[in-house]
Amino acid sequence: MISSSHLLEDPNLDQIPELLAQQRSFFASQQTKSLQFRKAQLERLHQKIVEREQEILAALHSDLRKHEFEAYSTELGFVLVELKKAIQQLPKWMKAQKVGTPLFLFNAGSEIRSEPYGLSLIIGPWNYPFQLLFAPLIGALAAGNTAILKPSELAPATSAISAEIIREAFPPHYVACLEGGVSVAQALLKERFDYIFFTGGTKVGKIIYQAAAQHLTPVTLELGGKSPCLVDRDTDLKATAKRIVWGKFTNAGQTCIAPDYVLVDKAVKEPLIAEMKRQIKKAYGDNPQQSDSLARIINAAHFNRLIAYLKDGEIAAGGDYEENERYLSPTLMTEVDLDSPLMQEEIFGPILPIISYDSLPAAIEFINQRPKPLALYVFSKNDKHVERVLAETSAGGACVNDTLLHIVNPNLPFGGVGDSGIGAYHGESSFQLFSHQKSVLKRSFLIDDPVRYAPYKLGIKWLKKLMDWTL
Ligand code: NAD
């Protein structure tokens, strides 16, 4: 047996194959599959997270200077709600789903069973380092899998507390957390997993997909991209500005579904900017550096990347920064160069370019000329305009007249499309994602119709009629 403390605190990459062998043997023992076992593990995880609430909030503050209200609502509380839902709904989710059987298959019953894949690997990013590690884990365990977690090395405090929680809650042959950077992820990816769940950037997503292909392992890729926010001339400007400012500057813009840029009808561009400036001031005060509600940029490399964007257009608000603190004020930019890095890369920080459009079809074309985004926002009181935007564009998810909130409803699957990802989770979708849907047809021995067996005696004319009538 591998000593979990040694492996988890200082991952010895040579021991990874042995850890997988232990998880495979535990999975083969069938213990992870019963409702009782799954429920008990989710309850245990719930209890361990609640016990460590203060340490988790402190870790998120240390990594990103997240205000505890934001840290609770977007990370800890989010995970606890997902856990409660899974614990409550698991008996229903696990039930085989009966489906109809055509008449020509008489004497048979059909059902779809959700079965666990086996060993799952979950690789997390740094921006919501707790939520994006534990929310997929809930799906993996609810579905009866074992799991290995690889938190992001760029949020070290959250990585450490996550590993401690896992170590306390579970033996490593069931769930293990391997801290570390790219080398740990690469060593894990050499192994054969039965499911890989990755959250991160599109570039690394492609590496994960290639590694998974070597073993034909199914994957979920939760990626990012540039999520547009379209503002129609017929809107409530005050509420629109307030909701965009909230969605953009939460976690200092380091949110995969943050509005990346605003596309606004030219008739309301100036009043929208004026209202957004007012809302920024209301939320973060005259000097946002003093506000405890504004998070900081995760590290120097990302800070420098963001500062470089400030030259790709005109600064309409903000643009102040302080390198020592990795502080960047909520910033609005206009007259942006569409070919510059600011408009070619995912911004992932508190900078919001504002671009005006002449007509709705032109705005839709602008969106469709770019890779499919993770989220699309549209603000309008005109239902026809909203419907047109939703129907004529593609995005992982969409939210009308608000930002970010579609991710909060556990009844809505969350995921990307095209460049923004593959697969979707949350609530029951997480359970389904980590389950293989096995089709089962059960036949009785009562009657054995001789017609189908060789040597064939009937012509296909008869067969065509039978298949037509008995569908
Ligand atoms: P990232 O892709 O750099 O890293 C994510 C994880 O992959 C980390 O654990 C890292 O250690 C690992 N990794 C990095 N390079 C690797 C390599 N070469 N091989 C194997 N593993 C490697 O992403 P990030 O910077 O941590 O997160 C930011 C990105 O994640 C943004 O693009 C954002 O939009 C996206 N994101 C998406 C979602 C979503 O739910 N769709 C949520 C949050 C963040």
PDB file of N, CA and C in Angstrom, residues 200-251:
ATOM      1  N   GLY A 200      -9.761  24.514 -17.684  1.00  0.00           N
ATOM      2  CA  GLY A 200      -8.587  25.361 -17.912  1.00  0.00           C
ATOM      3  C   GLY A 200      -8.685  26.043 -19.260  1.00  0.00           C
ATOM      4  N   GLY A 201      -7.543  26.435 -19.773  1.00  0.00           N
ATOM      5  CA  GLY A 201      -7.522  27.189 -21.024  1.00  0.00           C
ATOM      6  C   GLY A 201      -7.625  26.279 -22.252  1.00  0.00           C
ATOM      7  N   THR A 202      -7.982  26.883 -23.377  1.00  0.00           N
ATOM      8  CA  THR A 202      -8.174  26.129 -24.624  1.00  0.00           C
ATOM      9  C   THR A 202      -6.863  25.476 -25.074  1.00  0.00           C
ATOM     10  N   LYS A 203      -5.732  26.174 -24.885  1.00  0.00           N
ATOM     11  CA  LYS A 203      -4.444  25.632 -25.337  1.00  0.00           C
ATOM     12  C   LYS A 203      -4.119  24.326 -24.598  1.00  0.00           C
ATOM     13  N   VAL A 204      -4.244  24.350 -23.275  1.00  0.00           N
ATOM     14  CA  VAL A 204      -3.951  23.135 -22.498  1.00  0.00           C
ATOM     15  C   VAL A 204      -5.048  22.088 -22.758  1.00  0.00           C
ATOM     16  N   GLY A 205      -6.260  22.549 -22.973  1.00  0.00           N
ATOM     17  CA  GLY A 205      -7.371  21.634 -23.286  1.00  0.00           C
ATOM     18  C   GLY A 205      -7.031  20.727 -24.468  1.00  0.00           C
ATOM     19  N   LYS A 206      -6.353  21.290 -25.460  1.00  0.00           N
ATOM     20  CA  LYS A 206      -5.984  20.487 -26.638  1.00  0.00           C
ATOM     21  C   LYS A 206      -4.944  19.419 -26.263  1.00  0.00           C
ATOM     22  N   ILE A 207      -4.052  19.769 -25.337  1.00  0.00           N
ATOM     23  CA  ILE A 207      -3.033  18.799 -24.887  1.00  0.00           C
ATOM     24  C   ILE A 207      -3.729  17.641 -24.151  1.00  0.00           C
ATOM     25  N   ILE A 208      -4.710  18.007 -23.335  1.00  0.00           N
ATOM     26  CA  ILE A 208      -5.442  16.986 -22.560  1.00  0.00           C
ATOM     27  C   ILE A 208      -6.195  16.045 -23.521  1.00  0.00           C
ATOM     28  N   TYR A 209      -6.803  16.649 -24.526  1.00  0.00           N
ATOM     29  CA  TYR A 209      -7.601  15.865 -25.486  1.00  0.00           C
ATOM     30  C   TYR A 209      -6.698  14.857 -26.213  1.00  0.00           C
ATOM     31  N   GLN A 210      -5.493  15.330 -26.584  1.00  0.00           N
ATOM     32  CA  GLN A 210      -4.555  14.446 -27.287  1.00  0.00           C
ATOM     33  C   GLN A 210      -4.096  13.311 -26.379  1.00  0.00           C
ATOM     34  N   ALA A 211      -3.819  13.649 -25.110  1.00  0.00           N
ATOM     35  CA  ALA A 211      -3.364  12.610 -24.179  1.00  0.00           C
ATOM     36  C   ALA A 211      -4.484  11.588 -23.963  1.00  0.00           C
ATOM     37  N   ALA A 212      -5.711  12.067 -23.840  1.00  0.00           N
ATOM     38  CA  ALA A 212      -6.853  11.169 -23.619  1.00  0.00           C
ATOM     39  C   ALA A 212      -7.059  10.256 -24.828  1.00  0.00           C
ATOM     40  N   ALA A 213      -6.782  10.785 -26.012  1.00  0.00           N
ATOM     41  CA  ALA A 213      -7.000  10.005 -27.235  1.00  0.00           C
ATOM     42  C   ALA A 213      -6.126   8.757 -27.266  1.00  0.00           C
ATOM     43  N   GLN A 214      -4.943   8.805 -26.624  1.00  0.00           N
ATOM     44  CA  GLN A 214      -4.045   7.639 -26.631  1.00  0.00           C
ATOM     45  C   GLN A 214      -4.717   6.431 -25.994  1.00  0.00           C
ATOM     46  N   HIS A 215      -5.646   6.689 -25.060  1.00  0.00           N
ATOM     47  CA  HIS A 215      -6.327   5.582 -24.381  1.00  0.00           C
ATOM     48  C   HIS A 215      -7.811   5.560 -24.727  1.00  0.00           C
ATOM     49  N   LEU A 216      -8.219   6.366 -25.693  1.00  0.00           N
ATOM     50  CA  LEU A 216      -9.647   6.520 -26.032  1.00  0.00           C
ATOM     51  C   LEU A 216     -10.473   6.842 -24.786  1.00  0.00           C
ATOM     52  N   THR A 217      -9.914   7.661 -23.915  1.00  0.00           N
ATOM     53  CA  THR A 217     -10.628   8.027 -22.681  1.00  0.00           C
ATOM     54  C   THR A 217     -11.597   9.175 -22.971  1.00  0.00           C
ATOM     55  N   PRO A 218     -12.867   9.026 -22.562  1.00  0.00           N
ATOM     56  CA  PRO A 218     -13.805  10.138 -22.766  1.00  0.00           C
ATOM     57  C   PRO A 218     -13.430  11.342 -21.895  1.00  0.00           C
ATOM     58  N   VAL A 219     -13.688  12.525 -22.389  1.00  0.00           N
ATOM     59  CA  VAL A 219     -13.278  13.731 -21.663  1.00  0.00           C
ATOM     60  C   VAL A 219     -14.401  14.757 -21.575  1.00  0.00           C
ATOM     61  N   THR A 220     -14.294  15.560 -20.524  1.00  0.00           N
ATOM     62  CA  THR A 220     -15.010  16.828 -20.490  1.00  0.00           C
ATOM     63  C   THR A 220     -13.940  17.896 -20.497  1.00  0.00           C
ATOM     64  N   LEU A 221     -14.099  18.873 -21.362  1.00  0.00           N
ATOM     65  CA  LEU A 221     -13.161  19.995 -21.395  1.00  0.00           C
ATOM     66  C   LEU A 221     -13.954  21.256 -21.105  1.00  0.00           C
ATOM     67  N   GLU A 222     -13.714  21.818 -19.919  1.00  0.00           N
ATOM     68  CA  GLU A 222     -14.379  23.074 -19.537  1.00  0.00           C
ATOM     69  C   GLU A 222     -13.380  24.190 -19.809  1.00  0.00           C
ATOM     70  N   LEU A 223     -13.524  24.852 -20.938  1.00  0.00           N
ATOM     71  CA  LEU A 223     -12.512  25.814 -21.372  1.00  0.00           C
ATOM     72  C   LEU A 223     -13.040  27.250 -21.267  1.00  0.00           C
ATOM     73  N   GLY A 224     -12.325  28.154 -21.875  1.00  0.00           N
ATOM     74  CA  GLY A 224     -12.721  29.564 -21.747  1.00  0.00           C
ATOM     75  C   GLY A 224     -12.988  30.198 -23.096  1.00  0.00           C
ATOM     76  N   GLY A 225     -12.568  31.438 -23.246  1.00  0.00           N
ATOM     77  CA  GLY A 225     -12.777  32.147 -24.506  1.00  0.00           C
ATOM     78  C   GLY A 225     -13.285  33.548 -24.258  1.00  0.00           C
ATOM     79  N   LYS A 226     -13.671  34.212 -25.354  1.00  0.00           N
ATOM     80  CA  LYS A 226     -14.130  35.593 -25.229  1.00  0.00           C
ATOM     81  C   LYS A 226     -15.655  35.625 -25.268  1.00  0.00           C
ATOM     82  N   SER A 227     -16.263  35.820 -24.095  1.00  0.00           N
ATOM     83  CA  SER A 227     -17.730  35.809 -24.020  1.00  0.00           C
ATOM     84  C   SER A 227     -18.292  37.215 -24.283  1.00  0.00           C
ATOM     85  N   PRO A 228     -19.074  37.367 -25.352  1.00  0.00           N
ATOM     86  CA  PRO A 228     -19.590  38.701 -25.685  1.00  0.00           C
ATOM     87  C   PRO A 228     -20.792  39.092 -24.837  1.00  0.00           C
ATOM     88  N   CYS A 229     -20.965  40.380 -24.697  1.00  0.00           N
ATOM     89  CA  CYS A 229     -22.108  40.899 -23.955  1.00  0.00           C
ATOM     90  C   CYS A 229     -22.767  41.948 -24.853  1.00  0.00           C
ATOM     91  N   LEU A 230     -23.917  41.607 -25.403  1.00  0.00           N
ATOM     92  CA  LEU A 230     -24.562  42.477 -26.378  1.00  0.00           C
ATOM     93  C   LEU A 230     -25.606  43.362 -25.686  1.00  0.00           C
ATOM     94  N   VAL A 231     -25.527  44.658 -25.934  1.00  0.00           N
ATOM     95  CA  VAL A 231     -26.480  45.589 -25.318  1.00  0.00           C
ATOM     96  C   VAL A 231     -27.265  46.298 -26.420  1.00  0.00           C
ATOM     97  N   ASP A 232     -28.555  46.015 -26.435  1.00  0.00           N
ATOM     98  CA  ASP A 232     -29.476  46.590 -27.420  1.00  0.00           C
ATOM     99  C   ASP A 232     -29.810  48.040 -27.021  1.00  0.00           C
ATOM    100  N   ARG A 233     -30.295  48.819 -27.985  1.00  0.00           N
ATOM    101  CA  ARG A 233     -30.652  50.203 -27.617  1.00  0.00           C
ATOM    102  C   ARG A 233     -31.892  50.221 -26.715  1.00  0.00           C
ATOM    103  N   ASP A 234     -32.748  49.197 -26.839  1.00  0.00           N
ATOM    104  CA  ASP A 234     -33.970  49.134 -26.054  1.00  0.00           C
ATOM    105  C   ASP A 234     -33.713  48.315 -24.783  1.00  0.00           C
ATOM    106  N   THR A 235     -33.105  48.962 -23.799  1.00  0.00           N
ATOM    107  CA  THR A 235     -32.798  48.229 -22.561  1.00  0.00           C
ATOM    108  C   THR A 235     -32.921  49.168 -21.365  1.00  0.00           C
ATOM    109  N   ASP A 236     -32.930  48.578 -20.168  1.00  0.00           N
ATOM    110  CA  ASP A 236     -32.879  49.376 -18.946  1.00  0.00           C
ATOM    111  C   ASP A 236     -31.387  49.630 -18.670  1.00  0.00           C
ATOM    112  N   LEU A 237     -30.934  50.832 -19.027  1.00  0.00           N
ATOM    113  CA  LEU A 237     -29.481  51.082 -19.014  1.00  0.00           C
ATOM    114  C   LEU A 237     -28.858  50.956 -17.625  1.00  0.00           C
ATOM    115  N   LYS A 238     -29.604  51.413 -16.601  1.00  0.00           N
ATOM    116  CA  LYS A 238     -29.038  51.391 -15.256  1.00  0.00           C
ATOM    117  C   LYS A 238     -28.819  49.936 -14.794  1.00  0.00           C
ATOM    118  N   ALA A 239     -29.885  49.126 -14.946  1.00  0.00           N
ATOM    119  CA  ALA A 239     -29.765  47.724 -14.520  1.00  0.00           C
ATOM    120  C   ALA A 239     -28.728  47.001 -15.379  1.00  0.00           C
ATOM    121  N   THR A 240     -28.699  47.313 -16.664  1.00  0.00           N
ATOM    122  CA  THR A 240     -27.735  46.666 -17.567  1.00  0.00           C
ATOM    123  C   THR A 240     -26.310  46.975 -17.105  1.00  0.00           C
ATOM    124  N   ALA A 241     -26.034  48.254 -16.883  1.00  0.00           N
ATOM    125  CA  ALA A 241     -24.681  48.652 -16.468  1.00  0.00           C
ATOM    126  C   ALA A 241     -24.306  47.984 -15.139  1.00  0.00           C
ATOM    127  N   LYS A 242     -25.255  47.990 -14.199  1.00  0.00           N
ATOM    128  CA  LYS A 242     -24.987  47.425 -12.873  1.00  0.00           C
ATOM    129  C   LYS A 242     -24.662  45.929 -12.959  1.00  0.00           C
ATOM    130  N   ARG A 243     -25.426  45.232 -13.786  1.00  0.00           N
ATOM    131  CA  ARG A 243     -25.245  43.777 -13.875  1.00  0.00           C
ATOM    132  C   ARG A 243     -23.982  43.405 -14.658  1.00  0.00           C
ATOM    133  N   ILE A 244     -23.634  44.222 -15.645  1.00  0.00           N
ATOM    134  CA  ILE A 244     -22.388  43.945 -16.382  1.00  0.00           C
ATOM    135  C   ILE A 244     -21.186  44.220 -15.461  1.00  0.00           C
ATOM    136  N   VAL A 245     -21.238  45.328 -14.747  1.00  0.00           N
ATOM    137  CA  VAL A 245     -20.130  45.676 -13.837  1.00  0.00           C
ATOM    138  C   VAL A 245     -19.956  44.569 -12.790  1.00  0.00           C
ATOM    139  N   TRP A 246     -21.056  44.075 -12.261  1.00  0.00           N
ATOM    140  CA  TRP A 246     -20.976  42.998 -11.270  1.00  0.00           C
ATOM    141  C   TRP A 246     -20.337  41.744 -11.889  1.00  0.00           C
ATOM    142  N   GLY A 247     -20.857  41.327 -13.039  1.00  0.00           N
ATOM    143  CA  GLY A 247     -20.378  40.085 -13.665  1.00  0.00           C
ATOM    144  C   GLY A 247     -18.937  40.188 -14.137  1.00  0.00           C
ATOM    145  N   LYS A 248     -18.550  41.387 -14.585  1.00  0.00           N
ATOM    146  CA  LYS A 248     -17.187  41.540 -15.098  1.00  0.00           C
ATOM    147  C   LYS A 248     -16.160  41.620 -13.974  1.00  0.00           C
ATOM    148  N   PHE A 249     -16.466  42.358 -12.922  1.00  0.00           N
ATOM    149  CA  PHE A 249     -15.416  42.646 -11.931  1.00  0.00           C
ATOM    150  C   PHE A 249     -15.447  41.713 -10.715  1.00  0.00           C
ATOM    151  N   THR A 250     -16.418  40.803 -10.658  1.00  0.00           N
ATOM    152  CA  THR A 250     -16.366  39.727  -9.662  1.00  0.00           C
ATOM    153  C   THR A 250     -15.054  38.976  -9.881  1.00  0.00           C
ATOM    154  N   ASN A 251     -14.350  38.666  -8.803  1.00  0.00           N
ATOM    155  CA  ASN A 251     -13.057  37.962  -8.888  1.00  0.00           C
ATOM    156  C   ASN A 251     -12.091  38.692  -9.837  1.00  0.00           C
TER     157      ASN A 251
END
